[in-house]
Structure formats: C-alpha cells, structure tokens
Short mmCIF file of C-alpha atoms in Angstrom, two decimals:
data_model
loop_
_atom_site.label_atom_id
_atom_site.label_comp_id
_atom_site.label_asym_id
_atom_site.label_seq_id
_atom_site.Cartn_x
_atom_site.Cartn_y
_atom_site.Cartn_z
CA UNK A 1 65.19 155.76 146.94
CA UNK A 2 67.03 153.19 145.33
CA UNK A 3 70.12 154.43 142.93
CA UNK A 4 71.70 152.40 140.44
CA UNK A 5 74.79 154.61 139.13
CA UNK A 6 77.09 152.93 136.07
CA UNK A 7 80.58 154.69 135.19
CA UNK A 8 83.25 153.34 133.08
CA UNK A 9 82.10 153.13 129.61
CA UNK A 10 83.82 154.43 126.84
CA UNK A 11 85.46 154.22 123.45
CA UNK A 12 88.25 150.99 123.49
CA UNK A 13 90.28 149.25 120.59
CA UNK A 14 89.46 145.77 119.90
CA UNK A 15 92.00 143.95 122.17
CA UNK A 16 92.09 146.19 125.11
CA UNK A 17 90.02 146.13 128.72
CA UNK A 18 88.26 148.37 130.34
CA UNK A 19 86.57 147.97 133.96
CA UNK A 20 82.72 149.26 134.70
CA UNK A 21 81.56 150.45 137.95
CA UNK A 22 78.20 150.47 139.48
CA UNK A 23 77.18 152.75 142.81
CA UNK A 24 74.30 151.45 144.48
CA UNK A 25 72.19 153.12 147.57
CA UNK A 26 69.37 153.26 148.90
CA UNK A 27 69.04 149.61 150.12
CA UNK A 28 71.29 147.38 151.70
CA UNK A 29 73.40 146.25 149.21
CA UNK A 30 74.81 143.09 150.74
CA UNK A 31 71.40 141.62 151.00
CA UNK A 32 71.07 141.42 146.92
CA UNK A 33 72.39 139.33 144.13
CA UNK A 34 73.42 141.85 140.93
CA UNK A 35 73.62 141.48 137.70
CA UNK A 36 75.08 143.15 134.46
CA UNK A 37 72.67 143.30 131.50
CA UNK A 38 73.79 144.52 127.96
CA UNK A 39 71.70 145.72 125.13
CA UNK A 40 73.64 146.85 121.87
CA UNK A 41 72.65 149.88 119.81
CA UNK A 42 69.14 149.07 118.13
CA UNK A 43 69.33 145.47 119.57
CA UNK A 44 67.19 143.45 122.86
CA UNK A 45 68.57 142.59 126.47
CA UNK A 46 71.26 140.55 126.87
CA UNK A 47 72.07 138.77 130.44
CA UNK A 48 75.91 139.14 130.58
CA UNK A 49 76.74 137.92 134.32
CA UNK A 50 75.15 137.34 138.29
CA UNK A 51 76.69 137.71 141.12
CA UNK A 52 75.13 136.26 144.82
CA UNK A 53 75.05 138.65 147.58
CA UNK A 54 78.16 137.22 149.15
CA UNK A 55 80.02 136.83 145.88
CA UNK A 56 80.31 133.11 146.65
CA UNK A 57 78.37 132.34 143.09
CA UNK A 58 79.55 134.55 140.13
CA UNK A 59 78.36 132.94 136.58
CA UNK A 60 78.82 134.08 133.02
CA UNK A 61 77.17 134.12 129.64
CA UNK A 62 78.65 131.74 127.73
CA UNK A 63 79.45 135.13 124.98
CA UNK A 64 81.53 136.53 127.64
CA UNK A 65 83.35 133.89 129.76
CA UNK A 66 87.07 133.62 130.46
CA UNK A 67 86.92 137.31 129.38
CA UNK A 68 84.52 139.15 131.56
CA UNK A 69 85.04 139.39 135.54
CA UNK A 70 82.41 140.40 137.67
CA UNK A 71 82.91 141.27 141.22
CA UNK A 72 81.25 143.37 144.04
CA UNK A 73 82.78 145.37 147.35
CA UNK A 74 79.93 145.18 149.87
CA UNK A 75 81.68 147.68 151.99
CA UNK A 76 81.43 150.05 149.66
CA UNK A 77 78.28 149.22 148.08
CA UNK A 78 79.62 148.84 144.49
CA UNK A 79 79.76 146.52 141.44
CA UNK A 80 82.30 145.62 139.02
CA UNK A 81 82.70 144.21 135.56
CA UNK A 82 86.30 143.57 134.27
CA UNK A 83 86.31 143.64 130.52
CA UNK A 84 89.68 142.34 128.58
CA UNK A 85 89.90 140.98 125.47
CA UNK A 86 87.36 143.06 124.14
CA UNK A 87 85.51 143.13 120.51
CA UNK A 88 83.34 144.68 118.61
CA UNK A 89 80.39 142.46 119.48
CA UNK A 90 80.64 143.72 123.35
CA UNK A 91 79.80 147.26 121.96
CA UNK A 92 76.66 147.96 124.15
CA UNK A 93 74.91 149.92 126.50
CA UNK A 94 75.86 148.43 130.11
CA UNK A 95 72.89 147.87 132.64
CA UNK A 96 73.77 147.40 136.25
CA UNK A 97 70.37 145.75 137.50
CA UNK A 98 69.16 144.70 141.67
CA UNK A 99 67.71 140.83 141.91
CA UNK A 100 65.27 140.70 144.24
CA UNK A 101 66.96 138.21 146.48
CA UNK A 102 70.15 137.14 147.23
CA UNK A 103 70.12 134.64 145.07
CA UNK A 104 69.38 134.89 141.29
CA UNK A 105 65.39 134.98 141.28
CA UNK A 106 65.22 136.16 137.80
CA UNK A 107 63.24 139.26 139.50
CA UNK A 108 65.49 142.20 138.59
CA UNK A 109 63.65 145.53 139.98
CA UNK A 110 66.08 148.03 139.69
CA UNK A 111 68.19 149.20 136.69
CA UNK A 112 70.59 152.02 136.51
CA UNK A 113 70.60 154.00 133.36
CA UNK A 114 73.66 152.05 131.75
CA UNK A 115 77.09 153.32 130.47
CA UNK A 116 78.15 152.76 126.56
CA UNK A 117 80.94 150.87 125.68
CA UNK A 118 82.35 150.87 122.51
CA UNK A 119 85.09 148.56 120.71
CA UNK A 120 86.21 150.15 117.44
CA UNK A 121 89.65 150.75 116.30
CA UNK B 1 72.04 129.49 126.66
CA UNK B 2 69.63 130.42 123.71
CA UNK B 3 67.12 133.59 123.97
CA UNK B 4 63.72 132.73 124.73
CA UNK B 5 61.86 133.26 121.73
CA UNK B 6 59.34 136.49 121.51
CA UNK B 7 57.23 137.50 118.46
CA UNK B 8 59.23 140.28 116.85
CA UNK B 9 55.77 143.15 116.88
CA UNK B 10 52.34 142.82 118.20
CA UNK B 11 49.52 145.67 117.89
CA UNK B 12 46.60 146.81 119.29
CA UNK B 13 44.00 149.85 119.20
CA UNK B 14 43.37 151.64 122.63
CA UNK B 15 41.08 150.09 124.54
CA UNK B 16 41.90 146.12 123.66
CA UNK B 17 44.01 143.74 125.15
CA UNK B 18 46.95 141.66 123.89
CA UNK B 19 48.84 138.78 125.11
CA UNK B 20 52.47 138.27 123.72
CA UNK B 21 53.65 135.00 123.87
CA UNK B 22 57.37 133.81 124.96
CA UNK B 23 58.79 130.50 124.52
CA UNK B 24 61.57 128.73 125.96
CA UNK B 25 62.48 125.13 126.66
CA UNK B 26 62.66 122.62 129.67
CA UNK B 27 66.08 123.80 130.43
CA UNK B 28 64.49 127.52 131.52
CA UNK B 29 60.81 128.37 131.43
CA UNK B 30 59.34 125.07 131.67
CA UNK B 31 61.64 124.04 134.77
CA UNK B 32 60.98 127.28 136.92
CA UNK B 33 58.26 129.43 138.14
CA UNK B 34 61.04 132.30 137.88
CA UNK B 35 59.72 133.97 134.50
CA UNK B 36 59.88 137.77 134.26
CA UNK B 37 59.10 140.63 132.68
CA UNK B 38 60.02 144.09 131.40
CA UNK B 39 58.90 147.04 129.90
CA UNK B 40 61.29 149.24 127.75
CA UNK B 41 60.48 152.74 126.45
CA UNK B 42 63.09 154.60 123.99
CA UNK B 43 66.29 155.43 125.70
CA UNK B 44 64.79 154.64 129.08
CA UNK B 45 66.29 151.74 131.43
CA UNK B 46 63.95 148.60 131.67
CA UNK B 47 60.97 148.43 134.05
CA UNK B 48 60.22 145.10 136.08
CA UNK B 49 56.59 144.56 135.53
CA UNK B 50 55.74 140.60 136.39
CA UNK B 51 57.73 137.99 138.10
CA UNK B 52 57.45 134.64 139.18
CA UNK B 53 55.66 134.04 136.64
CA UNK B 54 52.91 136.53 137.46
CA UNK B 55 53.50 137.99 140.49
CA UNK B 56 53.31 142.21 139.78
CA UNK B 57 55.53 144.73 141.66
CA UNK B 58 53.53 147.33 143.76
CA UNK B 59 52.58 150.35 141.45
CA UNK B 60 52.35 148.27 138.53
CA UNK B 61 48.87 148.62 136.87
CA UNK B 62 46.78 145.34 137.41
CA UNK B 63 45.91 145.96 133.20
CA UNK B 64 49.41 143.49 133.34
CA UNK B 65 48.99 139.79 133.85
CA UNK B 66 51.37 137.15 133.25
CA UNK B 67 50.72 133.49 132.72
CA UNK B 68 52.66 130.12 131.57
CA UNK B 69 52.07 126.60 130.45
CA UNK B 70 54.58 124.06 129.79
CA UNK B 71 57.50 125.86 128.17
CA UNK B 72 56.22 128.78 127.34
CA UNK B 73 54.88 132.11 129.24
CA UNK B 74 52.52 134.69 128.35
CA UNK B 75 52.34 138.59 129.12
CA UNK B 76 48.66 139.90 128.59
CA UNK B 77 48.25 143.67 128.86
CA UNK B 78 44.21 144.71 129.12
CA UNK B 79 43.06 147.96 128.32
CA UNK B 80 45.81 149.19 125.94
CA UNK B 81 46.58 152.81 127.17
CA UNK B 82 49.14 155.01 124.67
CA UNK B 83 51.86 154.60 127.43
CA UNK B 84 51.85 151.11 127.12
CA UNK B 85 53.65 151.35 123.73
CA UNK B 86 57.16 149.94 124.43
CA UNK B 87 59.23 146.86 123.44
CA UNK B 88 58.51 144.07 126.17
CA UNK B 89 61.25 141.03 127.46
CA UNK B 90 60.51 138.35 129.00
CA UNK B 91 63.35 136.55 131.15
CA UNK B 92 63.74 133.08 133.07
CA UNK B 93 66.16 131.68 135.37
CA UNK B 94 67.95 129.02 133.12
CA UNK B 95 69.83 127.22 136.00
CA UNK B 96 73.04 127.39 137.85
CA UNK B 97 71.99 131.46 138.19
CA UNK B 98 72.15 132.18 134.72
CA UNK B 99 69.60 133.87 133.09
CA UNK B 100 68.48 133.96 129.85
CA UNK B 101 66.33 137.03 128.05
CA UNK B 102 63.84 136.51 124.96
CA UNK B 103 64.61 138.76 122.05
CA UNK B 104 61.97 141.35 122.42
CA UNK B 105 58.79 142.72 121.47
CA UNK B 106 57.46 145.51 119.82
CA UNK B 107 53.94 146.61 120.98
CA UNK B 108 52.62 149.46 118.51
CA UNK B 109 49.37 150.94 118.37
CA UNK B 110 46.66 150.41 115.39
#
C-alpha cells in the first residue's frame, strides 16, 4: 500500500524557516518524480515545487522561489521542503503528492494527508 | 504561472450529469495532453480521478470522463451520486515541469 507521511509543520514567525519531511513506502521511490502541493485554510490547490526522480530537475512556483528548497534522499525514501524566509501567505496545509512517472506527467496519484504550517507572529 | 480558470460552483440533482469546464492558455492546456484531475472532499487529501486528459485510474467509476479542445478541458461526471459532492481541480503541465492548478470547483447538489 502506498504511504505518503508529511511531518514538520508547525507554528513559525514571519522571517524564520522551517524544513518539511515526507516518508514514502510502498513503491519504489526512486522511480517517481514528487511534488509539494499547498492549499491554505478555506482556499484551492496550489503547485508549490517538482522534483524528477533523480533530483536532476527541481523547479519552483514562481510564489516561492529563491525561498523554498526542495530535495529528496532516495536511500531513504524521503522528501524535503526547506522553507526560509517565510510569511504569512505560505500559511497552508502541506501536500506531499507521487507523479506517476519520473518525470512531471501532471498525473499525481498519491497524496499524503498534509502537515499545517503557520506564519504568524 | 496563472491558475487555470474553473467556474467557482456547479449543481446538479441525483441522477443528472454535469460537465465543469477549465480553461487555460497555449502556454499549459492547449500545448499538452497532460491535463488532470482531482476530487476533494472536506478535510480529506485530493483524489486523482482523470489524467492525460482523460485517461481514468483503475477503481475510478467510469460516471467520470474528461475531455479538451483547444485551451480548455472539460470534466463531465454522469449519474450524479451524493458522494460525488466535492470541490473538483483540474491541473496541466505548464512546461519546464511546472505545474499549474485551476482554482476549484464546488459541485453541490439541487
């Protein structure tokens, strides 16, 4: 069964970083391009970043870039998005989501559950 | 890297069929056969429920059909049943693997 698993979220001050995780299993991992997908409180989805399954393409929304860095640790089957600069506009629930190659496709079949962040002083 | 655009609500009575409509430009939907899209209930995580255009996943009810014509694509649920009351996105690949979401759509029940 295939487990999307986000961790990381939280309460931040405007200014400050914080770094989400994402646990994947059940597949093999370093077949699949990943993306994070935001969707803030009462709002629609929101395509934050894409990474290929070897890490050699990683792209940004244009909201997000120069701030944002996504990475990935096929050995350990995990997903990362480094958050700095952060303001209230980036308060959102987090999706971790599986593309269905490794490539972006624009087919994303599996979604974790998302973690909250939220930038408030 | 503008959102597709969605109609806001649609509605329907059980039974009927609705399409919703979501348009982008040549940049996105017009340039790719790599439209998608997703189902989201209340506090759940989104489902997948067409791609490439209209390509559904296994398990997905054949009631879903997906379609597109120039720069826009269309997402045409037959049958309404009660669980299909949810807010729908459509997504295309926009180039250079970025992707770009439409805004949503609320599908409520006469």
């Amino acid at each position: 069964e295939v487990q999307l698993v986000e961790s990381g979220g939280g309460l931040v001050q405007p200014g400050r970083s914080l770094r989400l995780s994402c646990a994947a299993s059940g597949f093999t991992f370093d077949d699949y391009a990943m993306h994070w997908v935001r969707q803030a409180p009462g709002k629609g989805l929101e395509w934050v970043s894409g990474i290929s399954w070897n890490s050699g393409t990683i792209v940004y929304a244009d909201s997000v870039k120069g701030r944002f860095t996504m990475s990935r640790d096929n050995a350990r089957n995990s997903l990362f998005l480094q958050m700095n600069s952060l303001r209230a506009e980036d308060t959102a629930l987090y999706f971790c989501a599986k593309d269905n190659g490794g490539i972006t496709v624009a087919s994303l079949d599996y979604w974790g559950q998302g973690t909250l962040v939220t930038v408030s002083s | 890297q503008s959102a597709l655009t969605q109609p806001a609500s649609v509605s329907g009575s059980p039974g009927q069929s609705i399409t919703i409509s979501c348009t982008g430009t040549s940049s996105d939907v017009g340039s790719y056969n790599l439209v998608s899209w997703y189902q989201q209930h209340p506090g759940k995580a989104p489902k997948l429920m067409i791609y490439e255009v209209s390509r559904r996943p296994s398990g997905v009810s054949n009631r879903f059909s997906g379609s597109k014509s120039g720069n826009t694509a269309s997402l045409t649920i037959s049958g309404l049943q009660a669980e299909d009351e949810a807010d729908y996105y459509c997504c295309s690949y926009a180039g250079s693997s970025t992707l770009v979401f439409g805004g949503g759509t609320k599908l409520t029940f006469l």
